Amino acid sequence: MNDPPETAPDPGARQRPLAREEARAVLGVTGGGDKPPLLRTLREHGTGLSFMAGLTALAVVDTFQTQAFGVLAPEVADGLGVDLGTITAVVGAHGVAAGVTPFAVAALLRRHPHRVRFAVGTGFAWSVATLFTGMVTGPASLAALMVVNGATTGTVALLHPPLLMDAYPPSARMRVMSLYSASAPVANILAPLVIAGLVTWLGMDWRAVFVTLGVLSLLVCLPTLRLREPVLGRWDVAELSARAGVDPPAAAGAPGFLATVGRVLRVPSVRRMAVGFTAIGALAVPYGVVISTLLERDWGLSAGQRGLFTSATAVVSIVALALFGGRAEAAYRAGPARFMALSGGALALAASAFALSALAPGLWLVLALLALGQALLAVVGPCLFIGGLSVVRPQDRVHAMAALGLILAMGGLLGAGLLGLTSSLFGLRGALLALLLPAVAGSLLIATLHKTLLRDLDALIDHAIGERTT
């Protein structure tokens, strides 16, 4: 789990003029659509997939407590002698902690910039919280552990993408980010199967399940202790400075937390990207509620059948991420216009597939359209992460993730409100069609991001080398 070696600027090459095309190529925009094999690219840059694999393992086991709680909530309520309303309040506390913590961690990292230590440490924290969930004696202790789990869970989306940006060169980032993003569907398949096996085959009660999952999570976290902190901006800002023979931009005197978030949101591409994340939230958050209800009410699918379908869509998403990463990588290398058109098109097609499922006459066609929509939606996320973070200064990327996470949540609230309004007026099928509107609007804006993305990449180049370009 070693990181690429750090390189220092060559003193003999100081103030070397750097052509704009060369500088853009350092950031991954070469003007050509060639795509060397991933492993060969990583070998040429002296790195491998072990760092990504470590973060992926952390992301998968992060879901254990939440998944187990969702499956075993009735048994937990009965075991503690509380009603489901209390359990719902505990889940709400978990969500609040997951939403607030990223901002606190981003602010803390300004004084203690040890991102890998935070990422690994929170993995051990949620493992211990999962283990002790099996030993709770009442709702207060349960709520406390869920808050701990929510707080540590909130750091996954905050820290992992910026770490991958620093650990891997631009020529491999899109494929690496796509592989990492498969952790979510993998968790959606693996966690329920493990829980079902512990309950069905081994006859464990809910307390034993949580203890076992906590132990498994601890075992998975142990190898991640070998992860090393990648050099901040190693493959972009630091590389540009090295080629130009100048010192990397100093972090001293950096603005405060809120000022940094404001600086991130002043980047035109990030503002446009925020609309894309709003559209994804508006589409993805209500999706589960609408689809599950629609399949049960209109097509008579049982809970087990709906669970099997969810696992099947997760498999389709994994395949889509594996296939799409290379295509998106080639599009990014060719230029922002092609890359953002591909990303916006995927979001529009995802929304269209969901909408058409409300009109499809047969169950199998409905399921196929829903699976297609879910797979397309899964591939949009890595594109937006790469597009947004690539134009943000390396030291600001954690702050960008905190802001985009909040925007994604706000999109979910927008989608929930739209769902509630349209379902009361037009029913569930009408609500599914209505969700097409924000998604299409977001996809059109994403597709026009090429108007600002290249200019913002140039601004990052100027920041790295003091405008010494030719």
Short mmCIF file of C-alpha atoms in Angstrom, two decimals:
data_model
loop_
_atom_site.label_atom_id
_atom_site.label_comp_id
_atom_site.label_asym_id
_atom_site.label_seq_id
_atom_site.Cartn_x
_atom_site.Cartn_y
_atom_site.Cartn_z
CA MET A 1 0.00 0.00 0.00
CA ASN A 2 2.81 2.40 -0.90
CA ASP A 3 2.20 5.74 -2.53
CA PRO A 4 4.00 7.15 -5.57
CA PRO A 5 7.42 8.62 -4.75
CA GLU A 6 7.57 12.34 -4.24
CA THR A 7 9.57 14.38 -6.71
CA ALA A 8 11.22 17.71 -6.03
CA PRO A 9 11.65 20.59 -8.46
CA ASP A 10 14.91 20.58 -10.35
CA PRO A 11 16.88 23.67 -9.24
CA GLY A 12 18.56 23.82 -12.64
CA ALA A 13 15.22 24.11 -14.37
CA ARG A 14 13.80 26.99 -12.32
CA GLN A 15 11.52 29.42 -14.14
CA ARG A 16 11.34 27.12 -17.19
CA PRO A 17 8.50 28.29 -19.47
CA LEU A 18 5.75 25.70 -19.58
CA ALA A 19 3.57 25.42 -22.67
CA ARG A 20 -0.15 25.56 -22.01
CA GLU A 21 -0.70 22.28 -23.86
CA GLU A 22 1.96 20.57 -21.75
CA ALA A 23 0.45 21.95 -18.55
CA ARG A 24 -3.03 20.75 -19.54
CA ALA A 25 -1.62 17.32 -20.39
CA VAL A 26 -0.24 17.09 -16.83
CA LEU A 27 -3.84 17.51 -15.63
CA GLY A 28 -5.04 14.77 -17.99
CA VAL A 29 -6.35 16.80 -20.95
CA THR A 30 -4.15 15.71 -23.86
CA GLY A 31 -6.51 16.40 -26.76
CA GLY A 32 -6.47 12.74 -27.78
CA GLY A 33 -8.80 9.93 -26.83
CA ASP A 34 -6.13 7.27 -26.33
CA LYS A 35 -6.48 5.18 -23.19
CA PRO A 36 -3.52 2.97 -22.21
CA PRO A 37 -4.40 -0.09 -20.07
CA LEU A 38 -4.92 0.83 -16.42
CA LEU A 39 -2.30 -1.48 -14.90
CA ARG A 40 0.32 -0.36 -17.42
CA THR A 41 -0.48 3.28 -16.66
CA LEU A 42 -0.11 2.67 -12.93
CA ARG A 43 3.18 0.82 -13.39
CA GLU A 44 4.57 3.69 -15.45
CA HIS A 45 3.78 6.06 -12.59
CA GLY A 46 5.13 3.77 -9.89
CA THR A 47 1.85 3.08 -8.14
CA GLY A 48 -0.74 0.29 -7.90
CA LEU A 49 -4.29 -0.48 -6.88
CA SER A 50 -3.60 -1.34 -3.23
CA PHE A 51 -4.35 2.18 -1.96
CA MET A 52 -7.71 2.20 -3.75
CA ALA A 53 -8.43 -1.32 -2.50
CA GLY A 54 -7.80 -0.23 1.10
CA LEU A 55 -10.22 2.69 0.85
CA THR A 56 -12.77 0.47 -0.91
CA ALA A 57 -12.61 -2.05 1.94
CA LEU A 58 -13.20 0.76 4.45
CA ALA A 59 -16.17 2.04 2.42
CA VAL A 60 -17.75 -1.43 2.29
CA VAL A 61 -17.52 -2.23 6.02
CA ASP A 62 -18.71 1.29 6.82
CA THR A 63 -22.20 0.14 5.79
CA PHE A 64 -22.34 -2.85 8.14
CA GLN A 65 -24.02 -1.18 11.11
CA THR A 66 -26.49 0.81 9.01
CA GLN A 67 -27.43 -2.20 6.90
CA ALA A 68 -27.84 -4.42 9.95
CA PHE A 69 -29.93 -1.81 11.71
CA GLY A 70 -32.20 -1.48 8.68
CA VAL A 71 -32.74 -5.25 8.48
CA LEU A 72 -33.02 -5.94 12.21
CA ALA A 73 -34.86 -2.79 13.39
CA PRO A 74 -37.99 -4.71 14.54
CA GLU A 75 -35.88 -7.19 16.54
CA VAL A 76 -33.86 -4.34 18.07
CA ALA A 77 -37.07 -2.53 19.07
CA ASP A 78 -38.51 -5.68 20.66
CA GLY A 79 -35.25 -6.51 22.42
CA LEU A 80 -35.00 -3.04 24.01
CA GLY A 81 -38.73 -2.73 24.67
CA VAL A 82 -39.20 0.43 22.60
CA ASP A 83 -41.52 1.31 19.74
CA LEU A 84 -40.53 1.86 16.14
CA GLY A 85 -40.97 5.62 16.59
CA THR A 86 -38.02 5.61 18.98
CA ILE A 87 -35.99 3.55 16.53
CA THR A 88 -36.83 6.07 13.80
CA ALA A 89 -35.59 8.90 16.02
CA VAL A 90 -32.33 7.00 16.55
CA VAL A 91 -31.93 6.69 12.77
CA GLY A 92 -32.58 10.43 12.51
CA ALA A 93 -29.78 11.12 14.98
CA HIS A 94 -27.48 9.00 12.83
CA GLY A 95 -28.37 11.07 9.77
CA VAL A 96 -27.80 14.38 11.53
CA ALA A 97 -24.35 13.26 12.71
CA ALA A 98 -23.45 12.07 9.19
CA GLY A 99 -24.47 15.45 7.77
CA VAL A 100 -22.74 17.69 10.30
CA THR A 101 -19.48 15.83 10.82
CA PRO A 102 -17.91 16.49 7.37
CA PHE A 103 -17.78 20.22 8.09
CA ALA A 104 -16.21 19.66 11.50
CA VAL A 105 -13.63 17.25 10.09
CA ALA A 106 -12.82 19.58 7.18
CA ALA A 107 -12.19 22.40 9.64
CA LEU A 108 -10.09 20.12 11.88
CA LEU A 109 -7.95 18.98 8.97
CA ARG A 110 -6.81 22.54 8.45
CA ARG A 111 -4.85 22.27 11.71
CA HIS A 112 -4.05 18.55 11.57
CA PRO A 113 -3.66 17.56 7.88
CA HIS A 114 -3.49 13.81 8.37
CA ARG A 115 -6.27 12.56 6.10
CA VAL A 116 -5.28 8.88 6.02
CA ARG A 117 -5.08 8.77 9.82
CA PHE A 118 -8.60 10.19 10.00
CA ALA A 119 -9.88 7.77 7.36
CA VAL A 120 -8.39 4.71 9.06
CA GLY A 121 -9.18 5.91 12.57
CA THR A 122 -12.83 6.44 11.76
CA GLY A 123 -12.90 2.91 10.32
CA PHE A 124 -11.87 1.50 13.69
CA ALA A 125 -14.35 3.83 15.41
CA TRP A 126 -17.36 2.60 13.45
CA SER A 127 -16.17 -1.00 13.87
CA VAL A 128 -16.15 -0.58 17.66
CA ALA A 129 -19.52 1.19 17.53
CA THR A 130 -20.98 -1.72 15.54
CA LEU A 131 -19.57 -4.24 17.98
CA PHE A 132 -20.95 -2.43 21.05
CA THR A 133 -24.36 -2.01 19.41
CA GLY A 134 -24.86 -5.66 20.29
CA MET A 135 -24.36 -4.81 23.97
CA VAL A 136 -26.68 -1.80 24.39
CA THR A 137 -29.12 -1.79 27.28
CA GLY A 138 -31.47 1.00 26.23
CA PRO A 139 -32.34 3.60 23.60
CA ALA A 140 -29.93 6.21 25.00
CA SER A 141 -26.84 4.05 24.56
CA LEU A 142 -28.12 2.90 21.17
CA ALA A 143 -28.56 6.51 20.05
CA ALA A 144 -25.04 7.38 21.26
CA LEU A 145 -23.51 4.56 19.23
CA MET A 146 -25.55 5.49 16.17
CA VAL A 147 -24.30 9.07 16.46
CA VAL A 148 -20.72 7.76 16.59
CA ASN A 149 -21.40 5.62 13.54
CA GLY A 150 -23.01 8.51 11.69
CA ALA A 151 -20.13 10.84 12.52
CA THR A 152 -17.53 8.36 11.26
CA THR A 153 -19.61 7.46 8.20
CA GLY A 154 -19.71 11.11 7.19
CA THR A 155 -15.95 11.11 6.76
CA VAL A 156 -15.97 8.46 4.00
CA ALA A 157 -17.40 10.68 1.25
CA LEU A 158 -15.40 13.61 2.60
CA LEU A 159 -11.93 12.06 2.62
CA HIS A 160 -11.81 9.20 0.14
CA PRO A 161 -12.23 11.04 -3.21
CA PRO A 162 -9.58 13.72 -2.41
CA LEU A 163 -7.20 10.99 -1.26
CA LEU A 164 -7.69 9.10 -4.53
CA MET A 165 -7.03 12.32 -6.45
CA ASP A 166 -3.66 12.66 -4.72
CA ALA A 167 -2.75 8.97 -4.87
CA TYR A 168 -3.35 8.45 -8.62
CA PRO A 169 -2.29 10.34 -11.77
CA PRO A 170 -4.92 12.06 -13.96
CA SER A 171 -4.42 9.42 -16.66
CA ALA A 172 -5.87 6.77 -14.32
CA ARG A 173 -8.16 8.72 -11.99
CA MET A 174 -11.44 8.16 -13.79
CA ARG A 175 -11.00 4.40 -13.93
CA VAL A 176 -9.76 4.23 -10.34
CA MET A 177 -12.68 6.39 -9.14
CA SER A 178 -15.13 4.16 -11.02
CA LEU A 179 -13.66 1.03 -9.42
CA TYR A 180 -13.82 2.64 -6.00
CA SER A 181 -17.42 3.74 -6.58
CA ALA A 182 -18.33 0.08 -6.98
CA SER A 183 -17.92 -0.17 -3.19
CA ALA A 184 -21.49 1.08 -2.72
CA PRO A 185 -23.21 -1.61 -4.84
CA VAL A 186 -20.78 -4.22 -3.48
CA ALA A 187 -21.84 -3.27 0.04
CA ASN A 188 -25.50 -3.42 -0.99
CA ILE A 189 -24.95 -7.03 -2.06
CA LEU A 190 -22.48 -8.23 0.55
CA ALA A 191 -23.87 -6.77 3.76
CA PRO A 192 -27.44 -8.14 3.46
CA LEU A 193 -26.08 -11.56 2.46
CA VAL A 194 -23.76 -11.66 5.48
CA ILE A 195 -26.57 -10.56 7.79
CA ALA A 196 -28.98 -13.10 6.32
CA GLY A 197 -26.38 -15.86 6.66
CA LEU A 198 -25.69 -15.02 10.31
CA VAL A 199 -29.39 -15.02 11.16
CA THR A 200 -30.61 -17.90 8.97
CA TRP A 201 -27.69 -20.33 8.86
CA LEU A 202 -26.07 -19.67 12.22
CA GLY A 203 -29.23 -18.78 14.13
CA MET A 204 -27.77 -15.60 15.68
CA ASP A 205 -29.97 -13.06 17.42
CA TRP A 206 -29.61 -9.34 16.65
CA ARG A 207 -27.04 -8.77 19.39
CA ALA A 208 -24.76 -11.52 18.11
CA VAL A 209 -25.09 -10.19 14.56
CA PHE A 210 -23.85 -6.73 15.55
CA VAL A 211 -20.96 -8.15 17.55
CA THR A 212 -19.93 -10.41 14.67
CA LEU A 213 -20.14 -7.58 12.13
CA GLY A 214 -18.05 -5.37 14.41
CA VAL A 215 -15.34 -8.03 14.66
CA LEU A 216 -15.36 -8.56 10.88
CA SER A 217 -15.08 -4.82 10.34
CA LEU A 218 -12.11 -4.60 12.72
CA LEU A 219 -10.36 -7.39 10.84
CA VAL A 220 -10.90 -5.59 7.53
CA CYS A 221 -9.56 -2.34 8.99
CA LEU A 222 -6.29 -3.85 10.24
CA PRO A 223 -4.52 -3.98 6.83
CA THR A 224 -5.40 -0.33 6.20
CA LEU A 225 -2.94 0.66 8.94
CA ARG A 226 -0.28 0.32 6.22
CA LEU A 227 -1.82 3.09 4.10
CA ARG A 228 0.45 6.10 3.74
CA GLU A 229 -0.53 9.73 3.31
CA PRO A 230 -0.21 10.71 -0.38
CA VAL A 231 1.54 13.97 -1.17
CA LEU A 232 -0.99 16.80 -1.43
CA GLY A 233 -1.43 17.68 -5.09
CA ARG A 234 1.27 15.14 -6.04
CA TRP A 235 0.04 14.56 -9.58
CA ASP A 236 -1.26 18.02 -10.49
CA VAL A 237 -0.14 21.16 -8.63
CA ALA A 238 3.12 19.65 -7.34
CA GLU A 239 3.88 18.08 -10.73
CA LEU A 240 3.22 21.36 -12.55
CA SER A 241 5.49 23.24 -10.15
CA ALA A 242 8.22 20.62 -10.58
CA ARG A 243 8.10 20.85 -14.37
CA ALA A 244 8.22 24.64 -14.26
CA GLY A 245 11.08 24.53 -11.76
CA VAL A 246 9.27 26.57 -9.12
CA ASP A 247 8.34 25.88 -5.53
CA PRO A 248 4.78 24.57 -5.00
CA PRO A 249 2.31 27.21 -3.79
CA ALA A 250 2.66 27.71 -0.04
CA ALA A 251 -0.30 26.79 2.16
CA ALA A 252 0.68 29.32 4.81
CA GLY A 253 -1.75 32.13 5.41
CA ALA A 254 -4.65 30.12 4.00
CA PRO A 255 -8.10 31.60 4.70
CA GLY A 256 -10.42 30.22 7.36
CA PHE A 257 -12.83 27.36 6.87
CA LEU A 258 -15.84 29.37 5.67
CA ALA A 259 -13.63 31.54 3.47
CA THR A 260 -12.17 28.40 1.90
CA VAL A 261 -15.64 26.99 1.19
CA GLY A 262 -16.53 30.35 -0.34
CA ARG A 263 -13.42 30.21 -2.52
CA VAL A 264 -14.39 26.74 -3.72
CA LEU A 265 -17.92 27.84 -4.59
CA ARG A 266 -16.60 30.81 -6.54
CA VAL A 267 -15.09 28.41 -9.08
CA PRO A 268 -17.59 28.53 -11.99
CA SER A 269 -17.32 24.81 -12.76
CA VAL A 270 -17.98 23.89 -9.13
CA ARG A 271 -21.13 26.01 -9.10
CA ARG A 272 -22.38 24.25 -12.22
CA MET A 273 -21.35 20.91 -10.73
CA ALA A 274 -23.41 21.75 -7.64
CA VAL A 275 -26.52 21.85 -9.82
CA GLY A 276 -25.62 18.38 -11.09
CA PHE A 277 -25.34 17.04 -7.54
CA THR A 278 -28.68 18.66 -6.70
CA ALA A 279 -30.25 16.83 -9.64
CA ILE A 280 -28.70 13.53 -8.57
CA GLY A 281 -29.99 13.98 -5.02
CA ALA A 282 -33.45 14.90 -6.28
CA LEU A 283 -33.52 11.74 -8.39
CA ALA A 284 -31.69 9.20 -6.20
CA VAL A 285 -33.17 9.89 -2.76
CA PRO A 286 -36.87 9.42 -3.68
CA TYR A 287 -36.00 6.58 -6.07
CA GLY A 288 -35.87 3.85 -3.43
CA VAL A 289 -39.18 4.84 -1.84
CA VAL A 290 -41.06 5.17 -5.12
CA ILE A 291 -39.70 2.02 -6.73
CA SER A 292 -40.21 -0.20 -3.72
CA THR A 293 -43.80 0.98 -3.28
CA LEU A 294 -44.53 0.75 -6.99
CA LEU A 295 -43.21 -2.81 -7.28
CA GLU A 296 -45.20 -3.90 -4.23
CA ARG A 297 -48.47 -2.14 -5.02
CA ASP A 298 -48.70 -2.38 -8.80
CA TRP A 299 -46.76 -5.57 -9.49
CA GLY A 300 -47.25 -7.56 -6.28
CA LEU A 301 -43.57 -8.22 -5.53
CA SER A 302 -42.87 -9.48 -2.03
CA ALA A 303 -40.15 -8.05 0.22
CA GLY A 304 -37.87 -10.96 -0.67
CA GLN A 305 -38.41 -10.44 -4.39
CA ARG A 306 -37.76 -6.71 -4.06
CA GLY A 307 -34.57 -7.47 -2.15
CA LEU A 308 -33.44 -9.84 -4.89
CA PHE A 309 -34.10 -7.15 -7.47
CA THR A 310 -32.07 -4.64 -5.44
CA SER A 311 -29.13 -7.05 -5.39
CA ALA A 312 -29.48 -7.60 -9.14
CA THR A 313 -29.40 -3.84 -9.83
CA ALA A 314 -26.28 -3.58 -7.70
CA VAL A 315 -24.58 -6.19 -9.89
CA VAL A 316 -25.60 -4.28 -13.02
CA SER A 317 -24.19 -1.07 -11.50
CA ILE A 318 -20.85 -2.75 -10.80
CA VAL A 319 -20.62 -3.91 -14.40
CA ALA A 320 -21.58 -0.44 -15.66
CA LEU A 321 -18.90 1.22 -13.52
CA ALA A 322 -16.25 -1.20 -14.77
CA LEU A 323 -17.20 -0.61 -18.41
CA PHE A 324 -17.85 3.11 -18.21
CA GLY A 325 -14.63 4.13 -16.45
CA GLY A 326 -12.42 3.59 -19.48
CA ARG A 327 -14.80 5.35 -21.84
CA ALA A 328 -15.06 8.35 -19.52
CA GLU A 329 -11.25 8.38 -19.11
CA ALA A 330 -10.80 8.61 -22.88
CA ALA A 331 -13.45 11.36 -23.07
CA TYR A 332 -11.68 13.40 -20.38
CA ARG A 333 -8.36 13.11 -22.19
CA ALA A 334 -10.01 14.26 -25.43
CA GLY A 335 -11.36 17.38 -23.74
CA PRO A 336 -13.99 18.79 -21.37
CA ALA A 337 -16.69 19.09 -24.05
CA ARG A 338 -16.80 15.37 -24.80
CA PHE A 339 -16.40 14.38 -21.14
CA MET A 340 -19.20 16.58 -19.82
CA ALA A 341 -21.51 15.68 -22.72
CA LEU A 342 -21.00 12.02 -21.79
CA SER A 343 -21.71 12.74 -18.12
CA GLY A 344 -24.79 14.86 -18.77
CA GLY A 345 -26.08 12.32 -21.27
CA ALA A 346 -25.76 9.50 -18.74
CA LEU A 347 -27.82 11.48 -16.18
CA ALA A 348 -30.51 12.32 -18.76
CA LEU A 349 -30.72 8.69 -19.88
CA ALA A 350 -30.97 7.52 -16.26
CA ALA A 351 -33.89 9.85 -15.59
CA SER A 352 -35.54 8.81 -18.87
CA ALA A 353 -35.23 5.11 -17.98
CA PHE A 354 -36.88 5.74 -14.59
CA ALA A 355 -39.68 7.72 -16.23
CA LEU A 356 -40.30 5.11 -18.94
CA SER A 357 -40.57 2.42 -16.25
CA ALA A 358 -43.73 4.16 -15.05
CA LEU A 359 -45.28 3.66 -18.49
CA ALA A 360 -43.94 0.19 -19.35
CA PRO A 361 -46.66 -2.46 -19.81
CA GLY A 362 -44.82 -5.54 -18.49
CA LEU A 363 -42.97 -6.37 -15.29
CA TRP A 364 -39.77 -7.55 -16.95
CA LEU A 365 -39.54 -4.36 -19.02
CA VAL A 366 -40.13 -2.32 -15.87
CA LEU A 367 -37.34 -4.14 -14.05
CA ALA A 368 -34.96 -3.78 -17.00
CA LEU A 369 -35.57 -0.03 -17.24
CA LEU A 370 -35.12 0.44 -13.50
CA ALA A 371 -31.86 -1.51 -13.52
CA LEU A 372 -30.63 0.52 -16.50
CA GLY A 373 -31.52 3.78 -14.79
CA GLN A 374 -29.76 2.76 -11.58
CA ALA A 375 -26.62 1.71 -13.49
CA LEU A 376 -26.47 4.99 -15.41
CA LEU A 377 -27.01 6.98 -12.24
CA ALA A 378 -24.13 5.10 -10.59
CA VAL A 379 -21.65 6.15 -13.29
CA VAL A 380 -22.52 9.85 -13.13
CA GLY A 381 -21.13 10.29 -9.60
CA PRO A 382 -17.48 9.49 -10.43
CA CYS A 383 -17.64 11.82 -13.43
CA LEU A 384 -18.83 14.72 -11.31
CA PHE A 385 -16.22 14.01 -8.63
CA ILE A 386 -13.42 14.01 -11.20
CA GLY A 387 -14.79 17.04 -13.04
CA GLY A 388 -15.35 19.07 -9.88
CA LEU A 389 -12.24 18.16 -7.88
CA SER A 390 -9.89 18.48 -10.85
CA VAL A 391 -10.35 22.27 -10.91
CA VAL A 392 -10.11 22.76 -7.13
CA ARG A 393 -6.82 23.42 -5.35
CA PRO A 394 -5.64 20.23 -3.61
CA GLN A 395 -5.80 21.78 -0.13
CA ASP A 396 -9.42 22.83 -0.79
CA ARG A 397 -10.76 19.48 -2.03
CA VAL A 398 -11.95 18.27 1.36
CA HIS A 399 -13.91 21.51 1.75
CA ALA A 400 -15.36 21.00 -1.74
CA MET A 401 -16.55 17.52 -0.75
CA ALA A 402 -18.21 18.89 2.40
CA ALA A 403 -20.04 21.54 0.38
CA LEU A 404 -21.08 19.13 -2.39
CA GLY A 405 -22.29 16.61 0.19
CA LEU A 406 -24.56 19.24 1.71
CA ILE A 407 -25.79 20.21 -1.77
CA LEU A 408 -26.52 16.53 -2.53
CA ALA A 409 -28.58 16.31 0.68
CA MET A 410 -30.47 19.48 -0.25
CA GLY A 411 -31.21 17.91 -3.61
CA GLY A 412 -32.63 14.92 -1.75
CA LEU A 413 -34.93 17.22 0.23
CA LEU A 414 -36.01 18.87 -3.03
CA GLY A 415 -36.75 15.49 -4.54
CA ALA A 416 -38.65 14.37 -1.43
CA GLY A 417 -40.79 17.52 -1.56
CA LEU A 418 -41.46 17.07 -5.26
CA LEU A 419 -42.30 13.43 -4.64
CA GLY A 420 -44.77 14.27 -1.88
CA LEU A 421 -46.51 16.93 -3.97
CA THR A 422 -46.74 15.00 -7.22
CA SER A 423 -47.69 11.66 -5.65
CA SER A 424 -50.65 13.28 -3.89
CA LEU A 425 -51.78 14.86 -7.16
CA PHE A 426 -50.89 12.28 -9.79
CA GLY A 427 -50.05 9.06 -7.91
CA LEU A 428 -46.74 7.18 -7.80
CA ARG A 429 -46.40 6.81 -11.55
CA GLY A 430 -46.95 10.51 -12.01
CA ALA A 431 -44.37 11.21 -9.31
CA LEU A 432 -41.83 9.04 -11.11
CA LEU A 433 -42.44 11.01 -14.29
CA ALA A 434 -42.14 14.32 -12.42
CA LEU A 435 -38.67 13.39 -11.16
CA LEU A 436 -37.59 13.58 -14.79
CA LEU A 437 -37.80 17.39 -14.72
CA PRO A 438 -34.96 18.28 -12.29
CA ALA A 439 -32.78 15.50 -13.65
CA VAL A 440 -33.05 16.68 -17.27
CA ALA A 441 -32.44 20.28 -16.23
CA GLY A 442 -29.33 19.19 -14.30
CA SER A 443 -28.06 17.05 -17.17
CA LEU A 444 -28.34 19.95 -19.63
CA LEU A 445 -26.29 22.17 -17.33
CA ILE A 446 -23.68 19.45 -16.78
CA ALA A 447 -23.34 19.01 -20.54
CA THR A 448 -22.44 22.72 -20.84
CA LEU A 449 -19.69 22.51 -18.22
CA HIS A 450 -17.05 22.46 -20.95
CA LYS A 451 -17.61 26.22 -21.22
CA THR A 452 -15.96 26.73 -17.84
CA LEU A 453 -14.00 23.55 -17.07
CA LEU A 454 -11.01 24.22 -19.33
CA ARG A 455 -10.79 27.82 -18.15
CA ASP A 456 -10.84 26.65 -14.52
CA LEU A 457 -8.14 24.07 -15.27
CA ASP A 458 -6.02 26.90 -16.67
CA ALA A 459 -6.63 28.89 -13.49
CA LEU A 460 -5.33 25.95 -11.45
CA ILE A 461 -2.26 25.80 -13.69
CA ASP A 462 -1.63 29.50 -13.11
CA HIS A 463 -1.97 28.95 -9.36
CA ALA A 464 0.60 26.15 -9.49
CA ILE A 465 3.26 27.87 -11.60
CA GLY A 466 2.57 31.57 -11.13
CA GLU A 467 1.23 32.11 -14.67
CA ARG A 468 4.54 31.01 -16.24
CA THR A 469 2.95 29.50 -19.33
CA THR A 470 3.57 30.04 -23.01
#
